[in-house]
mmCIF file of C-alpha atoms and ligand atoms in Angstrom:
data_model
loop_
_atom_site.group_PDB
_atom_site.id
_atom_site.type_symbol
_atom_site.label_atom_id
_atom_site.label_comp_id
_atom_site.label_asym_id
_atom_site.label_seq_id
_atom_site.Cartn_x
_atom_site.Cartn_y
_atom_site.Cartn_z
ATOM 1 C CA MET Q 1 80.894 185.713 65.989
ATOM 2 C CA ALA Q 2 82.316 182.502 64.648
ATOM 3 C CA TYR Q 3 86.049 182.016 65.049
ATOM 4 C CA THR Q 4 88.416 180.538 62.451
ATOM 5 C CA ARG Q 5 90.438 177.361 62.479
ATOM 6 C CA LYS Q 6 93.478 177.851 60.312
ATOM 7 C CA ASP Q 7 95.704 175.594 58.288
ATOM 8 C CA GLN Q 8 98.706 174.994 60.542
ATOM 9 C CA ARG Q 9 101.033 176.018 57.690
ATOM 10 C CA ASP Q 10 99.492 179.494 57.726
ATOM 11 C CA LEU Q 11 100.067 180.167 61.442
ATOM 12 C CA THR Q 12 102.474 182.954 62.310
ATOM 13 C CA GLY Q 13 105.300 182.253 64.732
ATOM 14 C CA ALA Q 14 103.331 184.063 67.426
ATOM 15 C CA GLU Q 15 100.207 181.975 66.774
ATOM 16 C CA ARG Q 16 102.191 178.755 66.996
ATOM 17 C CA LYS Q 17 103.642 179.870 70.264
ATOM 18 C CA ARG Q 18 100.232 180.748 71.727
ATOM 19 C CA PHE Q 19 98.732 177.421 70.706
ATOM 20 C CA VAL Q 20 101.618 175.475 72.277
ATOM 21 C CA ALA Q 21 101.471 177.610 75.430
ATOM 22 C CA ALA Q 22 97.746 177.002 75.864
ATOM 23 C CA VAL Q 23 98.201 173.226 75.385
ATOM 24 C CA LEU Q 24 101.022 173.182 77.931
ATOM 25 C CA GLU Q 25 98.908 175.120 80.402
ATOM 26 C CA LEU Q 26 96.054 172.575 80.145
ATOM 27 C CA LYS Q 27 98.625 169.840 80.696
ATOM 28 C CA ARG Q 28 100.076 171.610 83.733
ATOM 29 C CA ALA Q 29 96.619 172.033 85.238
ATOM 30 C CA GLY Q 30 95.805 168.328 84.753
ATOM 31 C CA ARG Q 31 92.983 169.068 82.339
ATOM 32 C CA TYR Q 32 94.762 167.677 79.293
ATOM 33 C CA ASP Q 33 94.968 164.260 80.902
ATOM 34 C CA ASP Q 34 91.205 164.372 81.509
ATOM 35 C CA PHE Q 35 90.793 164.619 77.727
ATOM 36 C CA VAL Q 36 93.079 161.597 77.292
ATOM 37 C CA ARG Q 37 91.005 159.688 79.860
ATOM 38 C CA THR Q 38 87.768 160.427 78.022
ATOM 39 C CA HIS Q 39 89.200 159.134 74.753
ATOM 40 C CA VAL Q 40 90.547 155.980 76.377
ATOM 41 C CA ALA Q 41 87.181 155.374 78.057
ATOM 42 C CA TYR Q 42 85.322 155.589 74.731
ATOM 43 C CA TYR Q 43 87.784 153.515 72.742
ATOM 44 C CA ARG Q 44 85.676 150.504 71.797
ATOM 45 C CA ALA Q 45 85.704 148.313 68.703
ATOM 46 C CA ASP Q 46 83.134 146.354 66.720
ATOM 47 C CA GLY Q 47 83.785 143.234 68.734
ATOM 48 C CA ASP Q 48 83.184 144.920 72.088
ATOM 49 C CA LYS Q 49 79.756 144.825 73.697
ATOM 50 C CA GLY Q 50 77.560 147.842 74.190
ATOM 51 C CA LEU Q 51 77.311 151.239 72.556
ATOM 52 C CA ARG Q 52 80.086 152.311 70.192
ATOM 53 C CA VAL Q 53 80.005 156.047 69.968
ATOM 54 C CA ALA Q 54 83.515 157.295 69.117
ATOM 55 C CA HIS Q 55 85.010 154.831 66.638
ATOM 56 C CA MET Q 56 83.873 152.157 64.177
ATOM 57 C CA ALA Q 57 80.444 153.760 64.263
ATOM 58 C CA PRO Q 58 78.380 156.427 62.462
ATOM 59 C CA SER Q 59 78.936 158.919 65.266
ATOM 60 C CA PHE Q 60 82.724 158.825 64.766
ATOM 61 C CA LEU Q 61 82.458 162.261 63.102
ATOM 62 C CA PRO Q 62 80.005 164.097 65.419
ATOM 63 C CA TRP Q 63 81.605 162.552 68.523
ATOM 64 C CA HIS Q 64 85.008 163.943 67.560
ATOM 65 C CA ARG Q 65 83.452 167.247 66.508
ATOM 66 C CA GLN Q 66 82.105 167.721 70.014
ATOM 67 C CA TYR Q 67 85.341 166.406 71.571
ATOM 68 C CA LEU Q 68 87.351 168.994 69.632
ATOM 69 C CA LEU Q 69 84.893 171.715 70.655
ATOM 70 C CA GLU Q 70 85.343 170.797 74.306
ATOM 71 C CA PHE Q 71 89.124 170.906 73.951
ATOM 72 C CA GLU Q 72 89.019 174.161 72.049
ATOM 73 C CA ARG Q 73 86.785 175.710 74.721
ATOM 74 C CA ALA Q 74 89.343 174.709 77.342
ATOM 75 C CA LEU Q 75 92.182 176.188 75.260
ATOM 76 C CA ARG Q 76 90.235 179.430 74.796
ATOM 77 C CA GLU Q 77 89.667 179.739 78.527
ATOM 78 C CA VAL Q 78 93.448 179.859 78.766
ATOM 79 C CA ASP Q 79 93.903 182.160 75.759
ATOM 80 C CA PRO Q 80 90.795 183.476 73.936
ATOM 81 C CA LYS Q 81 92.790 183.993 70.738
ATOM 82 C CA VAL Q 82 93.683 180.330 70.306
ATOM 83 C CA THR Q 83 91.795 177.933 68.021
ATOM 84 C CA VAL Q 84 92.721 174.390 66.940
ATOM 85 C CA PRO Q 85 94.717 174.484 63.694
ATOM 86 C CA TYR Q 86 94.326 171.726 61.121
ATOM 87 C CA TRP Q 87 96.901 169.559 59.410
ATOM 88 C CA ASP Q 88 96.214 168.888 55.751
ATOM 89 C CA TRP Q 89 98.134 165.622 55.525
ATOM 90 C CA THR Q 90 97.585 165.349 51.778
ATOM 91 C CA ARG Q 91 99.728 168.465 51.423
ATOM 92 C CA ASP Q 92 102.122 168.501 54.386
ATOM 93 C CA ASN Q 93 103.035 164.888 53.895
ATOM 94 C CA THR Q 94 106.689 164.614 54.858
ATOM 95 C CA PRO Q 95 108.718 164.802 58.096
ATOM 96 C CA ALA Q 96 110.243 168.021 56.659
ATOM 97 C CA SER Q 97 106.946 169.891 57.100
ATOM 98 C CA SER Q 98 107.096 172.878 59.432
ATOM 99 C CA LEU Q 99 104.386 171.092 61.435
ATOM 100 C CA TRP Q 100 107.181 169.067 63.028
ATOM 101 C CA SER Q 101 109.458 171.980 63.824
ATOM 102 C CA GLU Q 102 111.163 172.790 67.100
ATOM 103 C CA ASP Q 103 108.646 175.539 67.991
ATOM 104 C CA PHE Q 104 105.530 173.496 67.199
ATOM 105 C CA MET Q 105 104.975 169.746 67.373
ATOM 106 C CA GLY Q 106 108.623 168.668 67.533
ATOM 107 C CA GLY Q 107 109.914 165.859 65.358
ATOM 108 C CA ASN Q 108 110.131 162.118 64.982
ATOM 109 C CA GLY Q 109 111.059 159.747 67.804
ATOM 110 C CA ARG Q 110 114.671 158.605 68.107
ATOM 111 C CA ARG Q 111 115.430 155.099 66.879
ATOM 112 C CA ARG Q 112 116.395 153.505 70.191
ATOM 113 C CA ASP Q 113 113.099 153.930 72.033
ATOM 114 C CA LEU Q 114 111.011 156.140 69.695
ATOM 115 C CA GLN Q 115 111.206 158.947 72.242
ATOM 116 C CA VAL Q 116 110.476 162.423 70.879
ATOM 117 C CA THR Q 117 113.463 164.527 71.933
ATOM 118 C CA THR Q 118 112.748 167.772 70.071
ATOM 119 C CA GLY Q 119 110.134 170.486 70.476
ATOM 120 C CA PRO Q 120 107.940 171.586 73.401
ATOM 121 C CA PHE Q 121 106.601 168.073 74.069
ATOM 122 C CA ALA Q 122 109.987 166.394 74.465
ATOM 123 C CA TYR Q 123 110.166 164.586 77.811
ATOM 124 C CA ALA Q 124 113.437 166.270 78.840
ATOM 125 C CA LYS Q 125 111.814 169.715 78.627
ATOM 126 C CA GLY Q 126 109.812 168.665 81.658
ATOM 127 C CA ASN Q 127 106.347 169.763 80.529
ATOM 128 C CA TRP Q 128 105.027 166.633 78.865
ATOM 129 C CA THR Q 129 105.009 163.529 81.030
ATOM 130 C CA ILE Q 130 102.592 160.872 79.822
ATOM 131 C CA LYS Q 131 100.272 160.034 82.707
ATOM 132 C CA VAL Q 132 97.393 158.245 81.022
ATOM 133 C CA GLY Q 133 98.860 155.693 78.676
ATOM 134 C CA VAL Q 134 98.530 152.135 77.554
ATOM 135 C CA THR Q 135 102.199 151.369 78.282
ATOM 136 C CA GLU Q 136 104.636 152.231 81.047
ATOM 137 C CA ASN Q 137 106.367 154.846 78.893
ATOM 138 C CA ARG Q 138 106.367 158.297 80.411
ATOM 139 C CA PHE Q 139 107.567 159.989 77.227
ATOM 140 C CA LEU Q 140 105.905 160.858 73.924
ATOM 141 C CA THR Q 141 106.784 158.455 71.097
ATOM 142 C CA ARG Q 142 106.594 158.690 67.298
ATOM 143 C CA ASP Q 143 107.736 156.453 64.492
ATOM 144 C CA PHE Q 144 107.128 158.335 61.233
ATOM 145 C CA GLY Q 145 106.258 156.140 58.302
ATOM 146 C CA ASN Q 146 106.562 152.948 60.358
ATOM 147 C CA PRO Q 147 109.975 151.905 58.903
ATOM 148 C CA ALA Q 148 109.458 148.273 60.000
ATOM 149 C CA ASP Q 149 106.613 148.065 57.471
ATOM 150 C CA PRO Q 150 106.642 151.376 55.585
ATOM 151 C CA ILE Q 151 103.429 153.303 55.101
ATOM 152 C CA GLY Q 152 102.797 156.698 53.468
ATOM 153 C CA LEU Q 153 100.317 159.381 54.380
ATOM 154 C CA PRO Q 154 96.991 159.276 52.496
ATOM 155 C CA THR Q 155 97.042 160.762 49.019
ATOM 156 C CA ARG Q 156 94.441 163.078 47.505
ATOM 157 C CA ARG Q 157 93.275 160.197 45.390
ATOM 158 C CA GLU Q 158 92.755 157.928 48.365
ATOM 159 C CA LEU Q 159 90.865 160.716 50.083
ATOM 160 C CA ALA Q 160 88.731 161.270 46.971
ATOM 161 C CA ASP Q 161 87.505 157.703 47.320
ATOM 162 C CA ALA Q 162 85.850 158.782 50.586
ATOM 163 C CA MET Q 163 84.823 162.285 49.474
ATOM 164 C CA ASP Q 164 83.060 160.873 46.383
ATOM 165 C CA GLU Q 165 80.626 158.866 48.473
ATOM 166 C CA THR Q 166 77.167 160.416 48.459
ATOM 167 C CA VAL Q 167 75.681 158.571 51.424
ATOM 168 C CA TYR Q 168 76.825 159.299 54.979
ATOM 169 C CA ASP Q 169 77.026 155.735 56.297
ATOM 170 C CA SER Q 170 75.578 152.293 55.695
ATOM 171 C CA ASP Q 171 74.471 149.127 57.419
ATOM 172 C CA PRO Q 172 76.018 147.380 59.394
ATOM 173 C CA TRP Q 173 77.226 150.776 60.738
ATOM 174 C CA ASP Q 174 80.641 149.527 61.820
ATOM 175 C CA SER Q 175 84.164 149.052 60.487
ATOM 176 C CA THR Q 176 82.905 146.652 57.815
ATOM 177 C CA SER Q 177 80.462 149.071 56.130
ATOM 178 C CA ARG Q 178 81.391 148.808 52.449
ATOM 179 C CA THR Q 179 79.903 152.086 51.325
ATOM 180 C CA GLY Q 180 79.352 155.437 52.908
ATOM 181 C CA PHE Q 181 81.490 158.471 53.634
ATOM 182 C CA ARG Q 182 82.063 157.781 57.348
ATOM 183 C CA ASN Q 183 83.774 154.397 57.152
ATOM 184 C CA LYS Q 184 85.851 155.379 54.111
ATOM 185 C CA LEU Q 185 87.070 158.496 55.863
ATOM 186 C CA GLU Q 186 87.599 156.740 59.193
ATOM 187 C CA GLY Q 187 89.576 154.324 57.083
ATOM 188 C CA TRP Q 188 88.711 150.701 57.724
ATOM 189 C CA THR Q 189 88.980 148.219 54.867
ATOM 190 C CA ARG Q 190 88.975 144.455 54.471
ATOM 191 C CA GLU Q 191 92.521 144.424 53.208
ATOM 192 C CA ARG Q 192 95.463 142.993 55.119
ATOM 193 C CA GLY Q 193 98.728 144.647 56.009
ATOM 194 C CA ASN Q 194 99.183 148.352 55.403
ATOM 195 C CA GLY Q 195 96.328 148.386 52.872
ATOM 196 C CA ARG Q 196 93.984 147.984 55.818
ATOM 197 C CA TRP Q 197 94.633 151.571 56.913
ATOM 198 C CA ARG Q 198 93.146 154.415 54.923
ATOM 199 C CA ASN Q 199 92.685 158.117 55.376
ATOM 200 C CA HIS Q 200 92.075 158.934 59.095
ATOM 201 C CA ASN Q 201 93.457 155.585 60.305
ATOM 202 C CA ARG Q 202 96.422 155.794 58.006
ATOM 203 C CA VAL Q 203 97.525 159.091 59.536
ATOM 204 C CA HIS Q 204 97.511 157.579 63.040
ATOM 205 C CA ARG Q 205 99.524 154.717 61.598
ATOM 206 C CA TRP Q 206 102.037 156.983 59.836
ATOM 207 C CA VAL Q 207 102.799 159.067 62.936
ATOM 208 C CA GLY Q 208 103.069 155.875 64.981
ATOM 209 C CA GLY Q 209 104.162 155.612 68.620
ATOM 210 C CA LEU Q 210 101.475 156.906 70.943
ATOM 211 C CA MET Q 211 99.280 157.913 68.004
ATOM 212 C CA LEU Q 212 98.334 154.239 67.722
ATOM 213 C CA GLY Q 213 95.463 153.237 69.943
ATOM 214 C CA GLY Q 214 93.241 154.735 72.587
ATOM 215 C CA ALA Q 215 95.866 156.969 74.190
ATOM 216 C CA SER Q 216 96.627 158.751 70.894
ATOM 217 C CA VAL Q 217 95.448 162.053 72.373
ATOM 218 C CA ASN Q 218 98.759 162.180 74.287
ATOM 219 C CA ASP Q 219 100.289 163.378 71.029
ATOM 220 C CA PRO Q 220 99.050 166.960 70.512
ATOM 221 C CA VAL Q 221 99.115 166.416 66.749
ATOM 222 C CA PHE Q 222 95.957 164.351 67.403
ATOM 223 C CA TRP Q 223 93.957 167.598 67.533
ATOM 224 C CA LEU Q 224 95.409 168.943 64.281
ATOM 225 C CA HIS Q 225 94.701 165.646 62.587
ATOM 226 C CA HIS Q 226 91.132 165.515 63.831
ATOM 227 C CA ALA Q 227 90.519 169.161 62.937
ATOM 228 C CA PHE Q 228 91.325 168.234 59.340
ATOM 229 C CA VAL Q 229 89.040 165.175 59.540
ATOM 230 C CA ASP Q 230 86.316 167.533 60.806
ATOM 231 C CA LEU Q 231 87.037 169.974 57.963
ATOM 232 C CA LEU Q 232 86.644 167.113 55.476
ATOM 233 C CA TRP Q 233 83.297 166.204 56.969
ATOM 234 C CA SER Q 234 82.270 169.843 56.776
ATOM 235 C CA ARG Q 235 83.331 170.021 53.118
ATOM 236 C CA TRP Q 236 81.486 166.780 52.364
ATOM 237 C CA GLN Q 237 78.373 168.192 54.022
ATOM 238 C CA SER Q 238 78.422 171.252 51.761
ATOM 239 C CA GLU Q 239 78.969 169.092 48.707
ATOM 240 C CA ASN Q 240 76.104 166.789 49.710
ATOM 241 C CA PRO Q 241 73.557 169.134 51.293
ATOM 242 C CA ARG Q 242 70.750 166.607 51.245
ATOM 243 C CA ALA Q 243 72.748 163.702 52.663
ATOM 244 C CA GLY Q 244 72.141 163.845 56.396
ATOM 245 C CA TYR Q 245 73.569 161.742 59.174
ATOM 246 C CA LEU Q 246 72.566 158.082 59.118
ATOM 247 C CA PRO Q 247 71.064 156.087 60.671
ATOM 248 C CA ALA Q 248 68.125 158.474 60.947
ATOM 249 C CA THR Q 249 66.370 156.111 63.330
ATOM 250 C CA PRO Q 250 67.805 153.531 65.739
ATOM 251 C CA PRO Q 251 68.442 150.035 64.335
ATOM 252 C CA PRO Q 252 65.419 147.919 65.300
ATOM 253 C CA ARG Q 253 65.237 145.282 67.971
ATOM 254 C CA GLY Q 254 66.630 142.055 66.529
ATOM 255 C CA SER Q 255 69.305 143.905 64.539
ATOM 256 C CA ASP Q 256 72.930 143.270 65.491
ATOM 257 C CA GLN Q 257 73.391 146.982 65.945
ATOM 258 C CA HIS Q 258 70.352 147.528 68.168
ATOM 259 C CA ARG Q 259 71.505 149.876 70.955
ATOM 260 C CA ARG Q 260 75.055 149.712 69.683
ATOM 261 C CA VAL Q 261 75.108 152.862 67.520
ATOM 262 C CA VAL Q 262 73.707 156.360 67.860
ATOM 263 C CA ALA Q 263 70.920 157.512 65.514
ATOM 264 C CA ARG Q 264 70.512 161.099 64.289
ATOM 265 C CA ASP Q 265 68.480 162.380 67.244
ATOM 266 C CA GLU Q 266 69.940 160.236 69.998
ATOM 267 C CA ARG Q 267 72.290 161.630 72.617
ATOM 268 C CA MET Q 268 75.995 160.916 72.513
ATOM 269 C CA PRO Q 269 77.728 160.284 75.814
ATOM 270 C CA PRO Q 270 79.397 161.866 77.640
ATOM 271 C CA TRP Q 271 77.888 165.172 76.470
ATOM 272 C CA ASN Q 272 74.169 164.595 75.823
ATOM 273 C CA VAL Q 273 74.386 166.176 72.409
ATOM 274 C CA THR Q 274 72.899 164.591 69.255
ATOM 275 C CA PRO Q 275 74.485 164.156 65.808
ATOM 276 C CA ALA Q 276 71.688 166.355 64.401
ATOM 277 C CA GLU Q 277 72.630 169.193 66.754
ATOM 278 C CA LEU Q 278 76.239 169.026 65.550
ATOM 279 C CA ALA Q 279 75.460 169.006 61.839
ATOM 280 C CA ASP Q 280 76.114 172.712 61.431
ATOM 281 C CA HIS Q 281 79.154 174.228 63.125
ATOM 282 C CA ARG Q 282 79.303 177.490 61.189
ATOM 283 C CA HIS Q 283 77.824 179.592 63.983
ATOM 284 C CA ILE Q 284 80.711 178.465 66.247
ATOM 285 C CA TYR Q 285 83.743 178.119 63.981
ATOM 286 C CA ARG Q 286 84.722 178.126 60.330
ATOM 287 C CA TYR Q 287 87.675 176.800 58.410
ATOM 288 C CA GLY Q 288 90.095 179.305 56.921
HETATM 289 CU CU1 CU1 G 301 89.288 159.049 68.488
HETATM 290 CU CU1 CU1 G 302 91.678 159.505 65.223
#
């Protein structure tokens, strides 16, 4: 039977505790850092050579769907009652949200070095040392709202701009695609400054610290953020039942994107699963 992913604001105290305990157990066993490594390894941009599978590409959504499933499977091996909760950032859009409480994600980083000093993932608690990072820092960092150049979380209206798209993705299948649900939800634009970041990207930007860049998985809120991104894709799929994943066939030889993006029935590394196979998740999990 399919299990349910809940809105984090609806979790009971006991459910919050179980989720945190399962995450900490994966970290203790070294498995959490394997997930960070995978994300770092697949962090490639438009300008990089070779296949882009995780970001700035059509398979951004199915790649993260499978990535979350793998993480959730690992969590459920620790505690079969745990699922990944989602963070609706259009609703819980301030640092006062219970998401950031002492018994769940902990709060903002302190001003001096952006170190998170509250909650289960605070360095001083001894259970959350950053091992796979892009800097020397061994502690989790956050910088809510990026005070140096303030940015807010995405609004419903901004999100609607993505949700109203009726086509999944469009040529050139990268961060410059002007139309299509995927790039608008992933959140790349041609603007400069903070306007450049929309929706999914904007949330990474708002949390700041380690949530910027390839090692963002070091912040456990990554999973709650991506569960909501996955929910949005799922909702978009039901609203657009005929709009399948694109490209349906690989970009032809001679195209800039030849062998650089994954088509509907091509396999996504590192799991050998295709976007088509991930289109329907309802036999595995549902959103509550
Ligand atoms: Cu990612
Ligand atoms: Cu992300």
